[in-house]
XYZ file of C-alpha atoms in Angstrom:
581
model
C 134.600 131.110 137.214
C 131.800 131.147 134.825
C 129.907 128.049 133.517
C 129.905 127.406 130.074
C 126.168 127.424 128.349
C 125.427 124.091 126.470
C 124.406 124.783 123.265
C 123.259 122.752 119.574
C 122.731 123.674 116.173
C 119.096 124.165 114.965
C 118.549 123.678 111.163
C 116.130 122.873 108.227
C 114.073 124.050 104.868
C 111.410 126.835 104.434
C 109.001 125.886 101.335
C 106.131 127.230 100.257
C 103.146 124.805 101.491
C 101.438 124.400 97.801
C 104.456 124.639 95.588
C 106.879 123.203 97.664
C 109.167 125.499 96.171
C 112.158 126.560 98.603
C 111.423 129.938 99.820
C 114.801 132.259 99.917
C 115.293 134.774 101.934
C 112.860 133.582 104.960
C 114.004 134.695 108.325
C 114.430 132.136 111.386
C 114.459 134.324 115.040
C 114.498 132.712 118.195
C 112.002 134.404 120.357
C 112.871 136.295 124.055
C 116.565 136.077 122.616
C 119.313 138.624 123.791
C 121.236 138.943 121.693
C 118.868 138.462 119.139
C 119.791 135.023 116.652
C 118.807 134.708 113.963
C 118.963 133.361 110.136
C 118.086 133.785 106.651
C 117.644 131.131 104.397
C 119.544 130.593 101.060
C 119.020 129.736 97.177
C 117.788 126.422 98.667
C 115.412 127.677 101.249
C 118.078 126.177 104.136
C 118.963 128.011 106.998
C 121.530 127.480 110.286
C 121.040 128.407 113.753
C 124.125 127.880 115.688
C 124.881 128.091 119.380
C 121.402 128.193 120.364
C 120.864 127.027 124.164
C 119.539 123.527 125.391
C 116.376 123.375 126.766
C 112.878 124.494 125.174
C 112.781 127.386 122.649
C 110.364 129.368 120.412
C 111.316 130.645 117.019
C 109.097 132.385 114.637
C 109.963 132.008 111.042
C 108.411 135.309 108.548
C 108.949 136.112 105.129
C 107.062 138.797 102.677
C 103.691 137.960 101.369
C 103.009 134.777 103.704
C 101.965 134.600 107.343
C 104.338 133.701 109.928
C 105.015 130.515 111.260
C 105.377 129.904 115.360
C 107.281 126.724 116.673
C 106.574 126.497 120.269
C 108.391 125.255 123.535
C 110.637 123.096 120.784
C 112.967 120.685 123.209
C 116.771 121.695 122.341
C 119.271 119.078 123.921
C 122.656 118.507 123.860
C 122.997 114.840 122.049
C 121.134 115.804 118.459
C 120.710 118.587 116.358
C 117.127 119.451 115.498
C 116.512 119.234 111.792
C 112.877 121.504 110.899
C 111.035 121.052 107.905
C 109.042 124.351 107.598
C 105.842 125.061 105.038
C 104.648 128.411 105.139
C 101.204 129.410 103.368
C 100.705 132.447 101.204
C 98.993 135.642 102.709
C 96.100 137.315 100.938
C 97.127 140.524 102.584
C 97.917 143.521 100.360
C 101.281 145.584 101.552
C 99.022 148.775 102.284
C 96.867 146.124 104.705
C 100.093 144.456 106.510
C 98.768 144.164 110.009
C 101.907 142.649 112.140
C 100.569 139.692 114.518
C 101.800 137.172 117.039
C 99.442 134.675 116.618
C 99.020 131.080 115.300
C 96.385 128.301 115.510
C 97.498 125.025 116.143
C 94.405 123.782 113.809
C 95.539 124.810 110.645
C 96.673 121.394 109.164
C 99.817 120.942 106.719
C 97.666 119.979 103.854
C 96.224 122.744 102.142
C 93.152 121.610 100.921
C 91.930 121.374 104.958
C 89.395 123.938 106.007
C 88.323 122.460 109.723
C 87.800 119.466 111.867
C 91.675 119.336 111.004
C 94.795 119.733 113.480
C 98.352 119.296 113.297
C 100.684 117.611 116.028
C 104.313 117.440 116.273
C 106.328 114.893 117.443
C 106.701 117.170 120.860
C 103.658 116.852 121.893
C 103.557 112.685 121.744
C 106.285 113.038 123.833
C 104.900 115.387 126.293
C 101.570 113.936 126.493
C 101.112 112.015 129.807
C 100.960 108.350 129.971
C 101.265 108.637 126.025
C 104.090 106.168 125.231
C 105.339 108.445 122.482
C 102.199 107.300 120.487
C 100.494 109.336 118.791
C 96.930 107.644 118.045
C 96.546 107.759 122.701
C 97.704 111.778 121.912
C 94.956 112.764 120.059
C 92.666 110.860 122.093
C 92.996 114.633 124.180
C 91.434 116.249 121.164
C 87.769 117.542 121.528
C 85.483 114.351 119.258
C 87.990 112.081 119.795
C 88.007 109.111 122.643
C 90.337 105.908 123.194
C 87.793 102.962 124.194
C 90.410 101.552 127.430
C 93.985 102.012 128.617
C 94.967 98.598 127.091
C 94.637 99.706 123.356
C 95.178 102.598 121.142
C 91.656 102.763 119.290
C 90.608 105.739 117.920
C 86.615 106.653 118.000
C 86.387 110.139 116.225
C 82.701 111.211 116.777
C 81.339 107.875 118.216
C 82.753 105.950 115.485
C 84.229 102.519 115.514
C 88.256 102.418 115.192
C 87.998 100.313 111.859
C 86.556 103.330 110.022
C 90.134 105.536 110.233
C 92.247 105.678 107.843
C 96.043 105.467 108.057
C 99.035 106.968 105.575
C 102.104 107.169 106.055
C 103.865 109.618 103.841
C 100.524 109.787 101.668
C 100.405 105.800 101.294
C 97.313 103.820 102.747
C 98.886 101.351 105.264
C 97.098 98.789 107.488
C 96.818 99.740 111.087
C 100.679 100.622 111.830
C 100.218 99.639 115.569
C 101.230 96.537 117.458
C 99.265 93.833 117.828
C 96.876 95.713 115.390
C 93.333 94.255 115.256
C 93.903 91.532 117.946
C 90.847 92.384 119.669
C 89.454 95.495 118.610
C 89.039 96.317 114.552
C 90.716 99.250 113.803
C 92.923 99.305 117.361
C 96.092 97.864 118.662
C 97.948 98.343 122.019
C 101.303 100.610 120.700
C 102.666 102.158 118.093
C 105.110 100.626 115.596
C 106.534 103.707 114.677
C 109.195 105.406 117.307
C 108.913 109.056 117.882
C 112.232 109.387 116.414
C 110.903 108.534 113.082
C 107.725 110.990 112.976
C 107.275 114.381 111.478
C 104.535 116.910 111.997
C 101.453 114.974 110.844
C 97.791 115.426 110.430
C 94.711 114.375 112.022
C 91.040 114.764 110.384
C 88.002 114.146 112.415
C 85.633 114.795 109.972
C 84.621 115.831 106.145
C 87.966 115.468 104.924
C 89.447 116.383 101.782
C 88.783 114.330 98.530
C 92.241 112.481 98.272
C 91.338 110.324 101.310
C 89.029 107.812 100.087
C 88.250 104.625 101.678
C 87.581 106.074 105.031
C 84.438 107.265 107.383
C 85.194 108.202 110.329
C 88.520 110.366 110.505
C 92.334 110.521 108.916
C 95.619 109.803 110.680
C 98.191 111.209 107.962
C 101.661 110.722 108.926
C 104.688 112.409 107.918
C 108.421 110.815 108.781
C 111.117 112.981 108.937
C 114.269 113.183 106.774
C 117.220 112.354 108.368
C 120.178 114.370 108.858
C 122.197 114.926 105.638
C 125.174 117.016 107.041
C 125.856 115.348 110.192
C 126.038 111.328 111.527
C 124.226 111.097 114.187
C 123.278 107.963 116.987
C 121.074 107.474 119.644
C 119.963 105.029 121.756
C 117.027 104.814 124.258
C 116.283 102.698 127.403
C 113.351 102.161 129.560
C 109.989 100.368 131.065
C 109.029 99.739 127.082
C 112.462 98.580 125.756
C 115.366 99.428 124.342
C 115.186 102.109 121.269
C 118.082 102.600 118.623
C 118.322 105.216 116.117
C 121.029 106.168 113.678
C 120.464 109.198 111.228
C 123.258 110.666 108.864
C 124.532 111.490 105.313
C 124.905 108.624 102.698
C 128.227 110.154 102.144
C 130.390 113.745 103.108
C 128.995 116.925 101.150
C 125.934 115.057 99.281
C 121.861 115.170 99.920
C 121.019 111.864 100.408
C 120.593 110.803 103.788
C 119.056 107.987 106.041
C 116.941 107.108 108.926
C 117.237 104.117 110.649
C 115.163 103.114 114.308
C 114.849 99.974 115.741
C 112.908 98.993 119.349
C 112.990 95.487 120.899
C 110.984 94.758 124.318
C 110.028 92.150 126.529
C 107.343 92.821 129.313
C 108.272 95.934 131.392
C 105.508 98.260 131.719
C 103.317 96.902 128.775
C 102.881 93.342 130.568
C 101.337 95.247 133.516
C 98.254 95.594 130.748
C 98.071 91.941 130.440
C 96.917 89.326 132.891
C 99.834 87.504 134.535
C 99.484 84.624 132.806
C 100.363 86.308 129.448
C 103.884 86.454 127.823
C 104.650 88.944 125.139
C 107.219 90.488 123.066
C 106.931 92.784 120.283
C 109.649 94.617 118.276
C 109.983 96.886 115.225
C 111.860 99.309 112.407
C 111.413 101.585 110.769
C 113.661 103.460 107.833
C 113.787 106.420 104.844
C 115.827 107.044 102.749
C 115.871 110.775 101.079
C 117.575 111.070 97.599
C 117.024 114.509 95.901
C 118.209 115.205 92.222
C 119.313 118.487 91.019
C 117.166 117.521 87.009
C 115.212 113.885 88.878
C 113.114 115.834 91.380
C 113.081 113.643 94.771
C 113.300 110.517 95.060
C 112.933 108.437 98.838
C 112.389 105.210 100.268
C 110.710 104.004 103.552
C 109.526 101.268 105.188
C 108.107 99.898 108.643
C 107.658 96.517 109.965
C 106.664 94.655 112.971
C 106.327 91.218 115.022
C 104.549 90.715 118.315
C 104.401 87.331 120.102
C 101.760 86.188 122.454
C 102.215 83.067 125.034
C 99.120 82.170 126.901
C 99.498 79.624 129.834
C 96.369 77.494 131.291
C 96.375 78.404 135.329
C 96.907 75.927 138.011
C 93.743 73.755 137.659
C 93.137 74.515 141.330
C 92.896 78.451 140.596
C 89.819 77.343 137.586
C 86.863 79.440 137.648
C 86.169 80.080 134.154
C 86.749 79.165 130.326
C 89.890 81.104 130.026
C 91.300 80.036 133.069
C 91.802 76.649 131.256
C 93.691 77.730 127.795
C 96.947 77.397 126.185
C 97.374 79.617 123.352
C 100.474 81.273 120.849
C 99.961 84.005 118.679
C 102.359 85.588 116.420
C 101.745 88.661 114.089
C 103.519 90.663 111.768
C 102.851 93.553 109.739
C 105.018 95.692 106.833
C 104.867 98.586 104.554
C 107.413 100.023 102.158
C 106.948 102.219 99.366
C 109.050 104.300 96.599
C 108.098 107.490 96.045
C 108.836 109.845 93.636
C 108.099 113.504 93.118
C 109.341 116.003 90.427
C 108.219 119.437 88.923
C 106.600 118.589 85.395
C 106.099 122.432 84.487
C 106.400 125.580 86.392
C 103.850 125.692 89.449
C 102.797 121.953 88.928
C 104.115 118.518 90.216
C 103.603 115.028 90.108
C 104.033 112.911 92.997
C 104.272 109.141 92.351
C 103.738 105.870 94.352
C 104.702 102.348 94.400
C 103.835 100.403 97.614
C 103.778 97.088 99.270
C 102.169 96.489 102.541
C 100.679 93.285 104.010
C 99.606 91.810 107.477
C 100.054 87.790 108.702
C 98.391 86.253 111.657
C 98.949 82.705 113.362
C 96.834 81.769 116.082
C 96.089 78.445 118.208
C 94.011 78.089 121.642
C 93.888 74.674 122.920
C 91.197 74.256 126.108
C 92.234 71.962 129.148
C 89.652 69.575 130.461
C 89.478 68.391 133.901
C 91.140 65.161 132.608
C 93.867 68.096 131.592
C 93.914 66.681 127.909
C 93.863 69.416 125.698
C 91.659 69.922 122.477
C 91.540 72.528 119.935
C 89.133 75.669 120.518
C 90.459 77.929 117.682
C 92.602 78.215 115.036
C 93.241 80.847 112.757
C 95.821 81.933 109.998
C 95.253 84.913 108.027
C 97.430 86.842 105.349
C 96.275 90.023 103.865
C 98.465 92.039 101.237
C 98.225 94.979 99.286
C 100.123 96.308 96.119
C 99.450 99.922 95.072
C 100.634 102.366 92.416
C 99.260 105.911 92.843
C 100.214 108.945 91.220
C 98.897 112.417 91.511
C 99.112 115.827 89.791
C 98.887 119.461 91.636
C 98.534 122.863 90.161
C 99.037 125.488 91.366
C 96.969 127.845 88.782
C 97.306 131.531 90.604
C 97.079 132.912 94.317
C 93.288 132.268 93.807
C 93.120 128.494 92.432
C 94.694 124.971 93.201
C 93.711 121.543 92.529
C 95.080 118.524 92.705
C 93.694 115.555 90.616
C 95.231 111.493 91.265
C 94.229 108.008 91.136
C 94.928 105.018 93.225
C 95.459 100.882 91.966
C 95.415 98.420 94.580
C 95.760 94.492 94.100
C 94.963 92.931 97.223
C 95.824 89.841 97.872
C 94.128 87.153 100.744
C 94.567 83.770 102.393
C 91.606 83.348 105.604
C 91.639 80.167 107.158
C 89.395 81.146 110.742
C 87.690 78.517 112.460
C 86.887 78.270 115.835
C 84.489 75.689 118.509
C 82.040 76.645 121.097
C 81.279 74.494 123.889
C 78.512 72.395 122.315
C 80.506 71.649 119.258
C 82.776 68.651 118.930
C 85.030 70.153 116.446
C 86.443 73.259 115.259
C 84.071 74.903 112.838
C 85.198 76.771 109.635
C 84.300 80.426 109.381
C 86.298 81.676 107.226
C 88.267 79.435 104.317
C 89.118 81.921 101.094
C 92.218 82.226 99.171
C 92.242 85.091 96.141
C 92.652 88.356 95.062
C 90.752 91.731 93.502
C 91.205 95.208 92.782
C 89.967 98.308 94.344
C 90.165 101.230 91.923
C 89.512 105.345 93.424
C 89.983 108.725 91.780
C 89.862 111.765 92.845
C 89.788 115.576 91.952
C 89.844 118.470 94.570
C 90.242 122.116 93.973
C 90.448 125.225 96.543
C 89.323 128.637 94.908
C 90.751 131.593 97.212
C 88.075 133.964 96.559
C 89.507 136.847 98.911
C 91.175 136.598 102.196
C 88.028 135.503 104.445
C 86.431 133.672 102.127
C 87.170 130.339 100.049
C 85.779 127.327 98.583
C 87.256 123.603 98.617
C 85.366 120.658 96.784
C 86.099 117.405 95.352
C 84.794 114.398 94.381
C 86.027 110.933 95.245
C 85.009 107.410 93.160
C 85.696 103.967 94.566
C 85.099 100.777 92.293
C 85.846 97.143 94.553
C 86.164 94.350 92.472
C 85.312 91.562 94.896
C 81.399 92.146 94.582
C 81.813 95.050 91.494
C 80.358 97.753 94.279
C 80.731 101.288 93.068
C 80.785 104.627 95.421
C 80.840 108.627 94.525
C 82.112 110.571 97.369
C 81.915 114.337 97.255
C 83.237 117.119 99.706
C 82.429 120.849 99.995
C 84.292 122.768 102.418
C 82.984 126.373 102.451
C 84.682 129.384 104.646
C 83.487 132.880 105.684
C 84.295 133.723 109.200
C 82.797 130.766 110.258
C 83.367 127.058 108.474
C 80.880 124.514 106.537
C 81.542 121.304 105.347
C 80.147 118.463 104.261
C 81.318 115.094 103.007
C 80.059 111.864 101.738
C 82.740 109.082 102.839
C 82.897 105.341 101.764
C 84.589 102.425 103.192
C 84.855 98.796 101.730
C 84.833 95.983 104.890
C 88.044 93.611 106.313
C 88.654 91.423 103.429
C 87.485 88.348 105.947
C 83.913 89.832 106.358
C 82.937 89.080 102.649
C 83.792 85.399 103.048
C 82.358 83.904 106.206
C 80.815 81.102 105.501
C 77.039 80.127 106.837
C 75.553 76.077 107.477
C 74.687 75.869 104.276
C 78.771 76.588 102.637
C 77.156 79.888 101.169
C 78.972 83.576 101.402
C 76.037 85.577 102.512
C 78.302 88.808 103.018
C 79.979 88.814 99.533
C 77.579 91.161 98.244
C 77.602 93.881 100.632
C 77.723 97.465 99.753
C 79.934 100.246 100.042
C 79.125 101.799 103.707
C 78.509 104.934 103.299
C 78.961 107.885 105.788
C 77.699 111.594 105.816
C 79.774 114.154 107.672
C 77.849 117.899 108.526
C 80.179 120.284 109.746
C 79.778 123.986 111.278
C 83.002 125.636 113.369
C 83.651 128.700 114.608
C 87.430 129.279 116.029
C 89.123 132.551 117.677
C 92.585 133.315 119.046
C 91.083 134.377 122.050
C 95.091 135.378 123.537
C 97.735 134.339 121.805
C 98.244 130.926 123.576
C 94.524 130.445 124.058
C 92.255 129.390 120.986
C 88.923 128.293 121.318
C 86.915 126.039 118.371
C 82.881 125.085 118.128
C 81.922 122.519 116.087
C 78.799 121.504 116.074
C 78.391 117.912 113.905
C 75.941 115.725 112.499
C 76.860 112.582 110.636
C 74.481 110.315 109.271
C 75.346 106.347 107.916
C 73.621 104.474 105.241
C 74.545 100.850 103.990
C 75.894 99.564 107.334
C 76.648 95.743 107.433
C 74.211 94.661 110.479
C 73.101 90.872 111.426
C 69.480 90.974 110.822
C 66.954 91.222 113.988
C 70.154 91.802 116.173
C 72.102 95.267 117.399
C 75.371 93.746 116.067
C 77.116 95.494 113.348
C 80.521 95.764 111.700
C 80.812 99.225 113.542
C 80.602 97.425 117.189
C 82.395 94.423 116.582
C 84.918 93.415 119.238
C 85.306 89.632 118.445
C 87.225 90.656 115.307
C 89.294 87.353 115.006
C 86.469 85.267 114.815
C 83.425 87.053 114.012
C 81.095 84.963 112.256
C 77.675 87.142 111.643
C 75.576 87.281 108.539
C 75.020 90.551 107.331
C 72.487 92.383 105.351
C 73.694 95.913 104.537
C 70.588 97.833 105.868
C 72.039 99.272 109.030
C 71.732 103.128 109.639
């Protein structure tokens, strides 16, 4: 008798990475294969691998006049059939210079306009990375630069920075920190991920001098792709383990069409997150997370997404026998929720040219009470917050692709934000709870941009860009500008900006005055050098050198404390004087 071999079906797009025009005629092989399998993709740029065995598997995907593309160790199993999105970028290589090679660098990023201090990750490697969670921000914590500040939160420091200076986007939309319980105690940090690993794509992560569409930023870029879900086949699954239960349902809208879905949802309580809390803590968080794909044959694309999240905190006040500090004698609930959903909408205005288009919602809510036990155990308020913060944006931008040698890409970005701080909290000495924070408004931050990369042969090119920020609240104004220059080895350089958390501008001193509503812009220079080789063709090896230099940093006079080493981020109440360096 002979086993049978489990197989599944392997599947997906080849586009071009500027164009995003389907590429026909690519071929899919799956590497060490005997027989060999194989594919070719169609009119559409969509190819089929069936019968392909579980376990993990390498396929290389080639096609005339680009380089090849290497997917590595991919996990095949026997539930769910693996759906690839595959972007392959244009070779400069004449046909009487075709030199065949095996090799790939895991550094080259999906955006084209990156030239270093750029990497890709796939969702495989979250889930492979040890005592990751499936998150990707403690993943790329392994990344040469980049640290997490403790095992009980996700922060990010790229390069010594503070957390708070990253930037998040999720399908190229600026989103607040997409993590649970997301700037409880670090700015910038939280302890998990909202977003399952079932929802994620291959995504980017910048660490430094980073192209011109990412404004508003000064340390480094976390720029998330989701996936599109299955449109031929309805699929489930469902997940259970120490961080909860995970549900995920992906599928066609309806038999024979494009549109599809994809739907996850998580729910915990305790398991091995409380183990990160003192015992005396109870907490709960849960999440989901959906997109919707809708392409058009005349529309271009059309697709839908959103995330959102709630996380509970319970505080108990220990036995008054067991006493030995402050904290051992407070009560306190906190509840937070965050969300994000956006339309987007991209279609082919001319041949070689596109306009992608944005409308987004995102906003974050906070409601927090302590109450401190005193040896009468009568309890009396010791802080109090509540704290809203939302964000409408419309964003639109235009790419070109002019020839081999020249692309640009040239957008703007609207954003209304809206507020509503009420923070006040009571030290020891004071009777009462003191205001720190009482603001209810709204203003406008305003940034364009305009980048360009000129191919000038195939070891040599040129990316720049310039980046303008206008914020409304105090009528600051920023220029931002990038070069990114290649020969053999890589330059760049980049002047980044980053307006403050809403809250900072309106802390209020003794006198009732807002001494941090003028602030400027901080501003952040980035000086990049790298050399990289494919030393073996599993083996790369990268040196970067990097000097960064900040101006403008918000800093309490005569004191080392800044917006860049803030930990009490609830209830920070420093004056600041934008001086710092």
């Amino acid at each position: 008798m002979f086993a049978q071999t489990v197989t599944q079906t392997v599947k997906g797009t080849v586009k071009d990475i500027i164009t995003q025009d389907p590429l026909i005629g690519a071929t899919i092989e799956r590497l060490n294969s005997t027989p060999l399998q194989g594919a070719v993709t169609d009119i559409d740029g969509k190819f089929v691998l069936e019968n392909i065995p579980i376990g993990r598997q390498s396929f290389k995907i080639s096609i005339l006049g680009y380089k090849p593309y290497f997917v590595r160790e991919l996990m095949i199993s026997s539930g769910k059939e693996v759906v690839l999105d595959i972007v392959l970028e244009q070779s400069d290589i004449t046909l009487n210079e075709v030199v065949i090679t095996n090799k790939i660098s895991k550094n080259k990023a999906i955006n084209a306009m990156a030239t270093l201090s750029s990497r890709q990750f796939t969702v495989e490697e979250t889930q492979k990375y040890a005592g990751g969670m499936d998150d990707p921000a403690r993943l790329v914590s392994s990344f040469a630069g980049v640290a997490s500040p403790s095992v009980n939160n996700n922060g990010i420091s790229v390069r010594g920075n503070s957390p708070s200076g990253l930037l998040w986007r999720i399908d190229g939309v600026e989103v607040p920190s997409p993590n649970h319980f997301a700037d409880l105690i670090i700015a910038g940090s939280g302890l998990l991920t909202v977003l399952s690993s079932q929802m994620l794509g291959n995504s980017d992560f910048f660490t430094s001098a980073f192209p011109a569409e990412y404004g508003n930023a000064t340390s480094g870029v976390f720029d998330i792709h989701l996936r599109t879900g299955n449109n031929t086949k309805r699929e489930y699954t469902l997940g259970a383990g120490l961080l909860g239960l995970d549900f995920a349902t992906e599928g066609p809208f309806k038999k024979g069409k494009q549109a599809s879905y994809l739907l996850n949802y998580r729910y915990s309580t305790l398991g091995l997150v409380s183990s990160l809390f003192p015992a005396d803590e109870h907490i709960t968080y849960q999440d989901v997370s959906f997109k919707i794909n809708i392409p058009t044959q005349k529309f271009g694309k059309l697709s839908i997404w959103g995330i959102g999240a709630y996380d509970g905190i319970k505080t108990k006040a220990l036995d008054k026998s067991d006493w030995i500090d402050v904290g051992d004698r407070e009560n306190g609930i906190t509840h937070l929720g965050l969300f994000a959903t956006s339309i987007n909408h991209k279609v082919v205005i001319v041949s070689k040219s596109f306009l992608n288009s944005s409308l987004s919602l995102s906003g974050y809510g906070l409601l927090h009470t302590v109450g401190l036990l005193n040896n009468e155990m009568v309890e009396t308020p010791k802080s109090k917050a509540s704290k809203y913060d939302y964000k409408l944006t419309f964003q639109s931008a235009l790419k070109t692709y002019f020839s081999d040698k020249h692309i640009n890409s040239t957008g703007f970005y609207i954003n209304s934000l809206f507020y509503d701080f009420n923070l006040a909290n009571r030290n020891e000495k004071d009777a009462y709870l003191q205001d720190i924070v009482s603001e209810k408004g709204r203003s406008i931050l305003f940034q364009f941009y305009t980048q360009s990369k000129f191919q000038f042969s195939s070891t040599f090119s040129l990316n720049m860009g310039l980046h303008s920020q206008y914020f409304g609240l105090n009528k600051k104004y920023t220029i931002e500008h990038k070069l990114n220059n290649r020969n053999n080895l890589s330059l760049a350089y980049g002047l980044h900006s980053k307006i403050e958390p809403l809250a900072i501008y309106f802390i209020t001193d003794n006198s009732g005055n807002l001494p941090n509503k003028n602030l400027d812009i901080m501003k952040s220079h980035h000086f990049v050098l790298s050399f990289s080789s494919m030393l073996s063709e599993n083996i790369s090896l990268t040196i970067e050198p990097y000097f960064q230099y900040l101006t403008d940093v918000p800093v309490a006079p005569d004191s080392y404390i800044s917006t860049l080493n803030n930990k009490d981020n609830l209830f920070f109440n420093q004056s600041l004087v934008s001086k710092g360096t």
